[in-house]
Coordinates of C-alpha atoms and ligand atoms in Angstrom, one line a residue:
M29 CA -20.0 20.1 -9.3
T30 CA -22.1 21.9 -11.7
L31 CA -25.8 21.0 -12.1
P32 CA -26.9 20.9 -15.8
R33 CA -28.8 24.2 -16.8
A34 CA -32.2 24.0 -18.3
R35 CA -32.1 24.9 -22.2
L36 CA -35.0 26.9 -23.0
L37 CA -36.1 28.0 -26.4
L38 CA -37.7 31.4 -26.6
V39 CA -39.9 31.9 -29.7
S40 CA -41.1 35.4 -30.0
A41 CA -41.6 37.6 -33.1
S42 CA -42.2 40.7 -30.8
A43 CA -39.1 42.5 -30.2
E44 CA -40.3 44.2 -27.0
G45 CA -42.2 41.4 -25.5
G46 CA -39.4 38.9 -26.3
S47 CA -36.7 40.9 -24.8
H48 CA -38.6 41.4 -21.9
L49 CA -39.3 37.8 -21.3
H50 CA -35.9 37.0 -22.4
A51 CA -34.3 39.5 -19.9
S52 CA -36.4 38.0 -17.1
L53 CA -35.5 34.5 -17.8
L54 CA -31.8 35.6 -17.9
S55 CA -31.9 37.9 -14.8
R56 CA -34.1 35.6 -12.6
M57 CA -32.9 32.1 -13.5
S58 CA -29.5 31.4 -13.5
R59 CA -30.5 27.9 -14.1
F60 CA -31.8 28.6 -17.8
E61 CA -29.8 28.9 -21.0
V62 CA -32.1 30.7 -23.3
T63 CA -32.0 30.6 -26.9
R64 CA -34.4 32.8 -29.0
A65 CA -36.2 32.2 -32.3
Q66 CA -38.3 34.8 -34.0
V67 CA -40.7 32.5 -35.7
P68 CA -42.0 29.0 -35.1
A69 CA -40.3 27.7 -38.3
E70 CA -36.9 28.9 -37.0
A71 CA -37.8 27.3 -33.7
V72 CA -38.6 23.9 -35.4
R73 CA -35.4 23.9 -36.9
L74 CA -33.6 24.5 -33.8
L75 CA -35.6 21.9 -32.1
A76 CA -34.6 19.6 -34.9
E77 CA -30.9 20.1 -34.1
H78 CA -30.5 20.7 -30.5
A79 CA -32.2 19.2 -27.3
Y80 CA -34.2 21.7 -25.5
D81 CA -35.9 21.2 -22.1
G82 CA -39.0 23.4 -23.0
I83 CA -40.5 26.0 -25.4
V84 CA -41.8 29.4 -24.3
F85 CA -43.9 30.7 -27.2
E86 CA -45.1 34.1 -27.2
A87 CA -47.8 34.2 -29.8
D88 CA -49.1 37.5 -31.5
D89 CA -52.5 36.3 -31.5
L90 CA -54.7 33.4 -30.9
A91 CA -54.6 32.0 -34.5
A92 CA -50.9 32.0 -34.3
A93 CA -51.1 30.7 -30.8
R94 CA -53.0 27.6 -32.2
A95 CA -50.9 27.0 -35.2
G96 CA -47.6 27.1 -33.2
A97 CA -49.0 25.0 -30.3
K98 CA -50.2 22.5 -33.1
T99 CA -46.7 22.3 -34.6
F100 CA -44.5 22.1 -31.8
H101 CA -46.7 19.2 -30.1
H102 CA -47.0 17.3 -33.3
D103 CA -43.3 17.5 -34.1
F104 CA -42.0 17.7 -30.5
P105 CA -44.2 16.2 -28.2
D106 CA -41.8 15.6 -25.5
V107 CA -40.8 19.2 -25.0
P108 CA -43.0 21.2 -22.7
L109 CA -44.6 24.1 -24.3
V110 CA -45.6 27.4 -22.5
V111 CA -47.7 29.6 -24.6
V112 CA -47.9 33.3 -23.8
L113 CA -50.6 35.7 -25.0
A114 CA -51.5 39.2 -24.7
E115 CA -54.7 38.2 -23.0
C116 CA -56.4 34.9 -22.4
T117 CA -59.7 33.4 -21.5
P118 CA -60.3 30.1 -19.8
E119 CA -62.0 28.7 -23.1
V120 CA -58.7 29.9 -25.0
E121 CA -56.4 28.1 -22.2
T122 CA -58.4 24.9 -22.4
E123 CA -58.2 25.0 -26.1
L124 CA -54.6 25.5 -26.4
K125 CA -53.9 23.0 -23.8
R126 CA -55.8 20.7 -25.9
E127 CA -53.5 21.4 -28.8
G128 CA -50.5 20.3 -26.7
A129 CA -49.6 23.5 -24.6
R130 CA -48.5 22.6 -21.0
D131 CA -49.6 26.1 -19.8
V132 CA -51.0 29.3 -21.0
L133 CA -49.9 32.8 -19.5
T134 CA -50.5 36.2 -20.3
R135 CA -48.2 39.0 -20.9
I136 CA -49.6 40.9 -18.1
C137 CA -49.3 38.4 -15.5
L138 CA -45.8 37.8 -16.6
A139 CA -45.0 41.5 -16.3
C140 CA -46.7 41.9 -12.8
D141 CA -45.3 38.8 -11.1
S142 CA -42.6 37.3 -13.2
D143 CA -41.0 35.5 -10.4
S144 CA -43.8 33.1 -9.6
V145 CA -44.7 32.9 -13.6
L146 CA -41.1 32.0 -14.3
Q147 CA -41.3 29.5 -11.1
R148 CA -44.3 27.9 -13.1
V149 CA -42.3 27.7 -16.4
L150 CA -39.5 26.0 -14.4
G151 CA -41.8 23.6 -13.0
H152 CA -43.1 22.5 -16.4
L153 CA -39.7 22.0 -17.5
V154 CA -38.2 20.0 -14.6
E155 CA -40.9 17.7 -15.7
N156 CA -39.1 17.0 -18.8
T157 CA -37.6 13.7 -18.6
R158 CA -34.0 14.6 -19.7
L159 CA -33.7 17.2 -17.3
V160 CA -35.0 15.0 -14.5
R161 CA -33.0 12.3 -15.4
E162 CA -29.8 14.4 -15.8
L163 CA -30.6 16.2 -12.4
E164 CA -31.1 12.8 -10.7
R165 CA -27.7 11.5 -12.3
A166 CA -26.0 14.5 -10.9
R167 CA -27.3 14.2 -7.6
Q168 CA -26.2 10.5 -7.7
L169 CA -22.8 11.3 -9.0
G170 CA -22.4 13.7 -6.3
L171 CA -23.7 11.5 -3.7
H172 CA -21.4 8.9 -5.0
L173 CA -18.4 11.3 -5.4
A174 CA -18.8 12.0 -1.7
H175 CA -18.7 8.5 -0.7
H176 CA -16.5 6.9 -2.8
D177 CA -12.7 6.9 -3.7
T178 CA -12.4 8.2 -7.2
L179 CA -9.4 5.9 -8.1
T180 CA -10.8 2.3 -7.2
G181 CA -14.7 3.3 -7.0
L182 CA -14.5 1.7 -3.5
P183 CA -16.4 3.4 -0.5
N184 CA -14.2 5.9 1.2
R185 CA -12.9 6.7 4.8
Q186 CA -16.2 8.6 5.6
F187 CA -18.7 6.1 4.1
F188 CA -16.7 3.4 5.6
R189 CA -17.2 5.1 9.1
T190 CA -20.8 5.7 8.5
R191 CA -21.5 1.9 7.4
L192 CA -19.4 0.9 10.6
R193 CA -21.3 2.8 12.9
E194 CA -24.5 1.5 11.4
A195 CA -23.4 -2.1 11.6
L196 CA -22.5 -1.5 15.1
A197 CA -25.7 -0.2 16.0
R198 CA -27.4 -3.3 14.5
A199 CA -24.7 -5.5 16.5
R200 CA -26.2 -3.9 19.5
R201 CA -30.0 -4.6 19.0
H202 CA -29.2 -8.0 17.6
P203 CA -25.8 -9.2 19.5
R204 CA -23.5 -10.5 16.9
P205 CA -19.8 -10.2 16.6
L206 CA -18.1 -7.9 13.8
A207 CA -14.5 -7.6 12.6
V208 CA -12.7 -4.9 11.4
F209 CA -9.5 -5.4 9.1
F210 CA -6.8 -2.8 8.6
I211 CA -4.9 -3.7 5.4
D212 CA -1.8 -2.1 4.5
L213 CA 0.3 -3.1 1.5
D214 CA 4.0 -4.0 1.5
R215 CA 6.2 -2.8 -0.9
F216 CA 3.8 -0.5 -2.5
K217 CA 5.9 2.5 -2.3
K218 CA 8.8 0.6 -4.0
I219 CA 6.4 -0.3 -6.9
N220 CA 5.0 3.2 -7.0
D221 CA 8.5 4.9 -7.0
T222 CA 10.1 2.4 -9.3
L223 CA 7.3 1.8 -11.9
G224 CA 5.5 5.2 -11.5
H225 CA 2.2 6.3 -10.2
N226 CA 0.2 4.9 -13.3
I227 CA 1.4 1.2 -12.4
G228 CA 0.8 2.3 -8.8
D229 CA -3.0 3.2 -9.5
L230 CA -3.6 0.0 -11.5
L231 CA -2.3 -2.2 -8.8
L232 CA -4.5 -0.2 -6.0
I233 CA -7.4 -0.9 -8.5
E234 CA -6.5 -4.4 -8.8
V235 CA -6.0 -4.7 -4.7
G236 CA -9.5 -3.6 -4.3
R237 CA -11.0 -5.9 -6.7
R238 CA -9.3 -8.8 -5.2
I239 CA -10.3 -7.9 -1.8
R240 CA -13.8 -7.6 -2.7
K241 CA -13.8 -10.9 -4.3
C242 CA -13.0 -12.7 -1.3
L243 CA -15.9 -11.0 0.7
R244 CA -19.5 -11.7 0.9
E245 CA -22.2 -9.3 -0.3
T246 CA -22.9 -8.0 3.4
D247 CA -19.1 -7.1 3.9
M248 CA -17.4 -3.9 2.9
V249 CA -14.1 -3.1 1.6
A250 CA -13.3 0.5 1.7
R251 CA -10.1 2.5 0.5
R252 CA -8.9 4.3 3.5
G253 CA -6.4 6.4 1.4
G254 CA -2.7 5.7 0.1
D255 CA -2.1 1.9 0.1
E256 CA -4.5 1.3 3.1
F257 CA -7.7 -0.5 3.0
T258 CA -10.4 -1.2 5.6
V259 CA -12.9 -4.1 5.8
I260 CA -16.0 -4.7 7.8
L261 CA -16.9 -8.4 8.2
D262 CA -20.7 -8.2 9.4
G263 CA -21.7 -11.0 11.8
V264 CA -18.5 -13.0 11.7
A265 CA -19.2 -16.1 13.7
N266 CA -15.8 -16.0 15.4
G267 CA -12.2 -15.2 15.3
K268 CA -11.6 -18.4 13.4
A269 CA -13.9 -16.9 10.6
A270 CA -12.0 -13.6 10.5
A271 CA -8.9 -15.4 10.3
M272 CA -10.2 -17.5 7.3
A273 CA -11.0 -14.3 5.7
A274 CA -7.9 -12.7 6.3
R275 CA -5.8 -15.8 5.1
K276 CA -8.2 -15.7 1.7
I277 CA -7.4 -12.0 1.2
M278 CA -3.4 -12.7 1.8
E279 CA -3.5 -15.5 -0.7
A280 CA -5.5 -13.6 -3.3
L281 CA -3.2 -10.5 -3.1
S282 CA 0.0 -12.7 -3.2
A283 CA -0.9 -14.1 -6.5
P284 CA 1.3 -12.5 -9.1
M285 CA -0.7 -9.3 -11.1
V286 CA 0.3 -8.5 -14.6
L287 CA -0.2 -4.8 -14.9
D288 CA 0.8 -2.9 -18.2
G289 CA 3.2 -6.0 -18.9
N290 CA 4.6 -5.9 -15.6
N291 CA 4.5 -9.1 -13.5
L292 CA 4.3 -7.8 -9.8
R293 CA 3.6 -9.2 -6.4
V294 CA 2.4 -7.2 -3.4
G295 CA 2.3 -8.5 -0.1
A296 CA -0.1 -7.2 2.7
S297 CA -0.1 -6.9 6.7
I298 CA -3.6 -7.0 8.2
G299 CA -4.8 -6.1 11.7
I300 CA -7.8 -7.5 13.0
S301 CA -10.0 -6.0 15.7
L302 CA -13.3 -7.7 17.0
A303 CA -16.4 -6.1 18.3
P304 CA -17.5 -6.0 21.1
T305 CA -14.3 -7.7 22.3
D306 CA -12.0 -5.1 21.4
G307 CA -14.5 -2.2 21.3
H308 CA -17.9 -0.8 20.8
D309 CA -17.2 2.4 18.8
V310 CA -15.8 3.0 15.3
E311 CA -12.7 4.7 16.7
T312 CA -11.5 2.2 19.0
L313 CA -12.1 -0.5 16.5
V314 CA -10.2 1.3 13.7
K315 CA -7.4 2.0 16.2
C316 CA -7.1 -1.5 17.4
A317 CA -6.9 -3.0 13.8
D318 CA -4.4 -0.4 12.9
I319 CA -2.1 -1.1 15.9
A320 CA -2.5 -4.9 15.2
M321 CA -1.7 -4.2 11.6
Y322 CA 1.5 -2.6 12.7
R323 CA 2.3 -5.5 14.8
A324 CA 2.0 -7.9 11.8
K325 CA 3.9 -5.5 9.6
A326 CA 6.8 -5.6 12.1
R327 CA 6.7 -9.3 11.8
G328 CA 7.1 -9.2 8.2
G329 CA 3.5 -9.3 6.8
G330 CA 0.8 -11.9 7.6
F331 CA -2.4 -11.0 9.9
E332 CA -2.6 -10.2 13.7
F333 CA -5.5 -10.1 16.1
F334 CA -5.4 -6.8 18.3
L335 CA -4.2 -7.8 21.8
P336 CA -4.6 -5.3 24.6
E337 CA -0.7 -5.2 25.4
M338 CA -0.1 -4.2 21.9
G339 CA -1.4 -0.6 22.6
Q340 CA 1.5 -0.1 25.2
R341 CA 4.0 -1.7 22.7
T342 CA 2.9 0.8 20.2
V343 CA 3.7 3.7 22.2
Q344 CA 7.1 2.6 22.9
W345 CA 7.5 1.8 19.3
I346 CA 6.6 5.5 18.4
D347 CA 9.1 6.7 20.9
L348 CA 11.7 4.3 19.3
E349 CA 11.1 5.5 15.7
N350 CA 12.0 9.0 16.9
D351 CA 14.7 7.9 18.9
L352 CA 16.0 5.9 15.9
R353 CA 15.8 8.7 13.5
Q354 CA 18.1 11.0 16.0
A355 CA 20.5 8.1 16.4
I356 CA 21.0 7.8 12.7
A357 CA 21.6 11.6 12.4
R358 CA 24.1 11.2 15.5
K359 CA 25.8 8.1 14.3
E360 CA 25.1 6.0 17.6
F361 CA 25.5 3.0 15.7
V362 CA 28.6 0.8 16.3
L363 CA 29.7 -2.5 14.9
H364 CA 30.5 -5.7 16.6
Y365 CA 32.4 -8.3 14.7
Q366 CA 31.9 -12.1 15.1
P367 CA 34.6 -14.4 13.5
I368 CA 33.7 -17.1 11.1
V369 CA 36.2 -19.8 11.3
H370 CA 37.5 -22.3 8.7
V371 CA 36.7 -25.9 10.3
E372 CA 39.7 -27.7 8.8
R373 CA 42.4 -24.8 9.1
G374 CA 41.0 -23.3 12.2
N375 CA 41.6 -19.7 11.0
V376 CA 39.3 -16.8 10.7
S377 CA 38.0 -16.9 7.1
C378 CA 35.6 -14.1 7.5
L379 CA 34.2 -11.6 10.1
E380 CA 30.7 -10.7 10.3
A381 CA 29.5 -7.3 11.0
L382 CA 26.7 -6.9 13.5
V383 CA 25.3 -3.6 14.2
R384 CA 24.4 -2.5 17.9
W385 CA 22.9 0.7 19.0
Q386 CA 24.8 2.5 21.7
H387 CA 21.7 4.3 23.1
P388 CA 22.6 7.0 25.4
E389 CA 20.3 6.0 28.0
R390 CA 19.4 2.5 27.5
G391 CA 22.9 1.0 26.8
L392 CA 23.8 -1.3 24.1
I393 CA 20.4 -2.4 22.2
F394 CA 20.7 -5.4 19.7
P395 CA 19.5 -5.5 16.1
D396 CA 16.3 -7.6 16.7
E397 CA 14.9 -4.5 18.7
F398 CA 15.2 -2.0 15.9
I399 CA 16.0 -3.4 12.5
G400 CA 12.2 -4.2 11.9
M401 CA 11.4 -0.7 12.7
A402 CA 14.1 0.7 10.6
E403 CA 12.7 -1.3 7.8
E404 CA 9.2 -0.2 8.4
T405 CA 10.0 3.5 8.7
G406 CA 12.5 3.5 5.5
L407 CA 15.5 4.6 8.0
I408 CA 17.2 1.2 7.2
T409 CA 18.5 2.8 4.0
E410 CA 20.4 5.3 5.7
L411 CA 21.4 2.9 8.8
G412 CA 22.4 0.3 6.2
E413 CA 24.7 2.6 4.4
Q414 CA 26.4 3.8 7.7
V415 CA 26.9 0.0 8.6
L416 CA 28.3 -0.8 5.1
F417 CA 30.7 2.4 5.1
E418 CA 31.8 1.5 8.6
A419 CA 32.5 -2.1 8.1
C420 CA 34.4 -1.4 4.6
R421 CA 36.1 1.4 6.4
Q422 CA 37.4 -0.7 9.4
N423 CA 38.3 -3.8 7.0
K424 CA 40.6 -1.5 5.1
A425 CA 42.2 0.0 8.0
W426 CA 42.9 -3.6 9.5
Q427 CA 44.2 -4.2 6.2
N428 CA 46.4 -1.1 6.3
T429 CA 47.7 -1.9 9.8
G430 CA 49.2 -5.4 8.8
C431 CA 46.1 -7.3 10.6
S432 CA 45.7 -10.6 8.8
I433 CA 43.6 -10.0 5.7
V434 CA 39.9 -11.5 6.0
P435 CA 36.8 -10.5 4.1
I436 CA 33.9 -8.8 5.9
A437 CA 30.4 -9.9 5.6
V438 CA 27.7 -7.4 6.1
N439 CA 23.9 -8.1 6.4
F440 CA 21.5 -6.7 4.1
S441 CA 17.8 -6.5 5.3
A442 CA 14.9 -7.5 2.8
K443 CA 13.8 -4.2 2.6
Q444 CA 17.2 -2.6 1.9
F445 CA 18.0 -5.0 -0.7
Q446 CA 14.7 -4.3 -2.3
M447 CA 14.8 -0.7 -2.4
G448 CA 16.7 -1.1 -5.7
K449 CA 19.8 1.1 -5.1
S450 CA 21.9 -1.2 -3.1
V451 CA 24.2 -1.9 -5.9
D452 CA 25.1 1.7 -6.4
M453 CA 25.4 2.0 -2.6
V454 CA 27.8 -0.7 -2.5
R455 CA 30.0 0.6 -5.6
S456 CA 30.0 4.1 -3.9
V457 CA 31.0 2.9 -0.5
L458 CA 33.8 0.6 -2.0
A459 CA 35.3 3.4 -3.8
D460 CA 35.0 5.8 -0.9
T461 CA 36.7 3.4 1.6
G462 CA 39.1 2.0 -1.0
L463 CA 38.2 -1.7 0.2
S464 CA 38.6 -4.1 -2.8
P465 CA 35.4 -6.0 -3.4
E466 CA 36.8 -9.4 -3.0
F467 CA 36.9 -8.6 0.8
L468 CA 33.3 -7.8 1.0
D469 CA 30.5 -10.5 1.6
V470 CA 26.8 -9.6 1.3
E471 CA 24.4 -11.6 3.7
L472 CA 20.5 -11.8 2.5
T473 CA 17.9 -14.1 3.5
E474 CA 16.0 -16.2 1.3
S475 CA 12.9 -14.0 1.8
A476 CA 14.7 -11.0 0.7
I477 CA 15.4 -12.9 -2.5
M478 CA 12.3 -14.7 -3.0
S479 CA 9.8 -11.9 -2.8
D480 CA 10.6 -10.7 -6.3
P481 CA 13.2 -13.5 -7.9
S482 CA 13.7 -11.6 -11.2
F483 CA 14.6 -8.4 -9.5
A484 CA 16.8 -10.3 -7.2
T485 CA 18.6 -12.2 -10.2
E486 CA 19.6 -8.8 -11.7
T487 CA 20.6 -7.3 -8.6
L488 CA 22.7 -10.1 -7.3
R489 CA 24.3 -10.6 -10.7
R490 CA 25.4 -6.8 -10.7
M491 CA 26.6 -7.5 -7.3
R492 CA 28.6 -10.3 -8.3
D493 CA 30.0 -8.3 -11.4
L494 CA 31.2 -5.8 -8.7
G495 CA 33.3 -8.7 -7.3
L496 CA 31.5 -9.4 -4.3
R497 CA 30.4 -12.7 -2.6
I498 CA 26.9 -13.4 -1.8
A499 CA 25.8 -15.5 1.1
I500 CA 22.3 -16.6 2.1
D501 CA 21.6 -16.1 5.6
D502 CA 19.3 -18.0 8.1
F503 CA 19.3 -20.8 5.2
G504 CA 16.1 -23.2 5.7
T505 CA 14.0 -21.2 7.6
G506 CA 12.6 -18.8 4.9
H507 CA 10.1 -19.6 2.3
S508 CA 12.5 -20.8 -0.8
S509 CA 12.3 -22.7 -3.9
L510 CA 15.5 -24.7 -4.0
A511 CA 15.7 -23.8 -7.9
Y512 CA 16.9 -20.2 -7.1
L513 CA 20.1 -22.0 -5.5
K514 CA 20.7 -22.8 -9.2
R515 CA 19.8 -19.7 -10.8
F516 CA 21.4 -16.9 -8.4
P517 CA 25.1 -16.3 -8.4
I518 CA 25.5 -17.3 -4.8
T519 CA 28.7 -18.4 -2.9
K520 CA 27.7 -19.4 0.6
L521 CA 24.8 -21.0 2.5
K522 CA 24.6 -20.0 6.1
I523 CA 22.8 -23.0 8.1
D524 CA 20.2 -21.2 10.5
K525 CA 21.2 -21.5 14.0
A526 CA 17.8 -23.1 14.9
F527 CA 19.0 -26.3 13.0
V528 CA 22.6 -26.1 14.6
G529 CA 20.9 -25.7 18.1
G530 CA 19.0 -28.9 17.6
L531 CA 21.6 -31.1 16.4
M532 CA 22.4 -33.1 19.4
R533 CA 18.4 -33.3 20.4
D534 CA 16.7 -33.7 17.3
P535 CA 17.5 -36.2 14.5
K536 CA 15.4 -34.1 12.2
D537 CA 17.6 -31.1 12.8
A538 CA 20.6 -33.3 12.2
A539 CA 19.1 -34.7 9.1
I540 CA 18.4 -31.5 7.7
T541 CA 21.8 -30.0 8.5
R542 CA 23.3 -32.7 6.9
A543 CA 21.4 -32.4 3.7
I544 CA 22.0 -28.7 3.5
I545 CA 25.6 -29.5 3.7
S546 CA 25.8 -32.1 1.0
M547 CA 23.6 -29.9 -1.2
A548 CA 25.8 -26.9 -0.6
H549 CA 28.8 -29.1 -1.7
N550 CA 26.8 -30.5 -4.8
L551 CA 26.1 -27.0 -5.8
Q552 CA 30.0 -25.9 -5.3
L553 CA 29.0 -23.7 -2.3
T554 CA 30.6 -23.2 0.8
A555 CA 28.4 -24.6 3.7
V556 CA 28.8 -22.3 6.9
A557 CA 27.0 -23.2 10.3
E558 CA 25.7 -20.6 12.5
G559 CA 25.1 -20.6 16.3
V560 CA 27.8 -23.3 17.2
E561 CA 27.6 -23.0 20.8
T562 CA 29.2 -26.6 21.9
K563 CA 32.0 -28.9 20.9
E564 CA 29.6 -31.7 20.2
Q565 CA 28.0 -29.5 17.6
L566 CA 31.3 -28.7 16.1
E567 CA 32.1 -32.5 16.0
F568 CA 28.9 -33.3 14.4
L569 CA 29.5 -30.7 11.7
R570 CA 33.0 -31.8 11.0
H571 CA 31.6 -35.1 9.8
P572 CA 29.8 -34.1 6.7
G573 CA 32.3 -31.6 6.0
C574 CA 30.8 -28.2 6.9
D575 CA 33.4 -25.7 5.5
E576 CA 32.9 -23.0 8.3
V577 CA 31.5 -22.4 11.6
Q578 CA 30.4 -19.3 13.6
G579 CA 29.2 -19.2 17.1
Y580 CA 29.8 -18.3 20.7
L581 CA 32.1 -21.5 21.1
L582 CA 34.5 -19.9 18.9
S583 CA 34.0 -16.2 19.7
R584 CA 31.0 -13.8 20.5
P585 CA 30.4 -10.8 18.5
Q586 CA 32.8 -8.4 20.0
P587 CA 33.9 -4.7 19.3
P588 CA 36.9 -3.9 17.1
E589 CA 39.4 -3.9 19.6
P590 CA 39.6 -7.6 20.6
I591 CA 38.9 -8.2 17.0
E592 CA 42.1 -6.6 16.1
R593 CA 44.1 -8.2 18.6
L594 CA 42.8 -11.8 17.2
L595 CA 43.7 -10.7 13.5
R596 CA 47.3 -9.8 14.8
G597 CA 47.5 -12.9 16.3
E598 CA 47.9 -11.4 19.9
S599 CA 45.1 -13.6 21.3
P600 CA 43.4 -16.7 20.2
L601 CA 39.9 -17.5 19.4
T602 CA 38.0 -19.1 22.7
A603 CA 38.2 -22.6 21.1
A604 CA 39.8 -23.2 18.1
P605 CA 37.9 -25.9 16.0
M606 CA 41.1 -28.0 15.4
A607 CA 41.4 -28.1 19.2
A608 CA 38.2 -30.0 19.3
N609 CA 40.2 -33.2 18.3
N610 CA 42.3 -33.1 21.1
Ligands
C2E71 P1 22.4 -13.1 11.5 O1 23.0 -12.4 10.5 O2 22.0 -14.5 11.5 O3 23.4 -12.9 12.8 C1 23.8 -13.9 13.5 C2 23.2 -13.8 15.0 O4 23.5 -14.8 15.8 C3 23.8 -12.3 15.6 O5 22.9 -12.0 16.6 C4 24.8 -13.3 16.7 O6 25.1 -12.5 17.8 C5 24.0 -14.5 17.0 N1 25.1 -15.4 17.4 C6 26.0 -15.8 16.7 N2 26.7 -16.7 17.3 C7 25.6 -17.3 18.3 C8 25.4 -18.7 19.0 O7 26.5 -19.5 19.3 N3 24.3 -18.7 19.6 C9 23.3 -17.7 19.5 N4 22.2 -18.1 20.2 N5 23.3 -16.8 18.8 C10 24.5 -16.5 18.0 P2 22.4 -10.5 16.4 O8 23.9 -9.6 16.4 O9 21.5 -10.3 17.6 O10 21.7 -10.1 15.1 C11 20.4 -10.5 14.8 C12 20.2 -10.3 13.5 O11 20.1 -9.2 13.1 C13 21.0 -10.8 12.5 O12 21.1 -12.3 12.3 C14 20.9 -10.0 11.2 O13 19.9 -10.7 10.4 C15 20.6 -8.7 11.9 N6 21.3 -7.8 11.8 C16 22.5 -7.8 12.4 N7 23.4 -6.6 11.9 C17 22.7 -6.0 11.2 C18 22.9 -5.0 10.1 O14 23.9 -4.5 10.0 N8 22.1 -4.8 9.1 C19 21.0 -5.6 8.9 N9 20.1 -5.5 8.0 N10 20.7 -6.7 9.6 C20 21.6 -6.9 10.8
MG72 MG1 24.0 -12.5 9.1
MG73 MG1 21.9 -15.8 10.4

């Protein structure tokens, strides 16, 4: 950054002396900006129009010096005046100083030792309040810029480290616990990509402001970079107090934000480390909080305290991420299909495609182990497209070879759905595989829809317009508002297997299941029960009129070959639902 230059007014009638002085000022003092005036009257005019930090007045004689000093001091008492004379006595100097001159120099001394004389001149100038103020402001600004994030005005990463180091030193002297939060926003990239950087910037500013408001004066929030923020809670009584603060931040961030006319919601994942339990130094505490944040994110948001075993898992995760990337490139994913069976008719009414990773060393890996990572890294888009393509291609192939014709259901993860391109992707996959849209069901969870209901309404409407059917998966476990069932164009509710699993043990699960079936029917939706493992469960479901069932009782998810035999009628389901009556 450039410091302000001192603006100097050189008043000199003497062409020779003035230019000498001028040249000295210019050559030695890069901080000077020199304006020349020939006579005091001209100088007064300039002083009236511009701000100067000092006047150097080279007078022809004592009378001129006296008159000039009087004028300048009278009209511009705040601008320091240095008078330069051919020669000077101590009496003259005293007299001129009385008239308002800050200093008096002789031409001789200026010529002999211009450096130290000019230094003296500069000394007078910096006393000038404007310059001092500006220099101070510049210094402060320099300091502020070095320590703060320019967008949010919050302390930056370096300043955070300094403050954390200081807080840890204090905590060592007067033992008291301290918490570090690592906060990462969820869905920020999507907002930035779809609504533009200006909205993204506004959002970061608002997020910083909201976090700050949740904290005490003595706490600190810093922006680490991107959509990452860090917090120091100095002297938190215990983990409970840290959890309370984390909850408060989550709540503050999840409230809608209206930014430039856009109604937005962001979530956050918070990792928490505690000193001295998790570490004593800046690096360790930030790393532990970061690891815990990663875990929180993998679970779909919220906050997590660091646990020592998390470190180990993170290393595995990093390996997994690299593997996953390669697996997508090498197309190591396979689909298994699980029949969904019509309860009354007993036939297969749909097949759910479930992805598995055929890992070259670890064997078959189930989706719970990698979908979270695929979402987190954005790889879900490509993986989701591969899955959709393969499911549609396979279904079309079965149809072409005389198998019984049933729709295929494909799971869309929340992140994949929220990416915004899902409708275009579905349209092009249908076109490429030639599968007719009525043979495709899309399964979405409540949370995928509820995180941005207006976006979901629009996307689901476009999907329905394409001719697909939409099922709500794992119904009853997400955070949902029942009002959306009325608003969204959905056709099926899949009752979560947790309720089905408890049917025979827990009257509450039984009551919830019955209520969901009845609600689905009242809303003209198909009720499907997931995770049906026993004949008793199937019997129970039959009474309230559950339309379809899926579960190990009927068939486990299987590779394409056995499913094809089933579709050709060459092999039966493990337990046909109608048989349950017999
Ligand atoms: P989901 O969509 O609810 O799928 C049903 C899960 O329940 C499957 O687990 C299935 O194997 C399991 N299941 C079926 N019948 C029974 C039963 O009788 N008892 C029990 N205990 N479980 C049963 P899977 O294949 O491990 O998939 C887990 C989850 O991973 C799926 O839950 C779905 O949310 C996700 N997933 C699977 N494939 C994909 C995919 O291609 N894309 C995305 N985004 N997610 C997928
Ligand atoms: Mg599903
Ligand atoms: Mg499910």
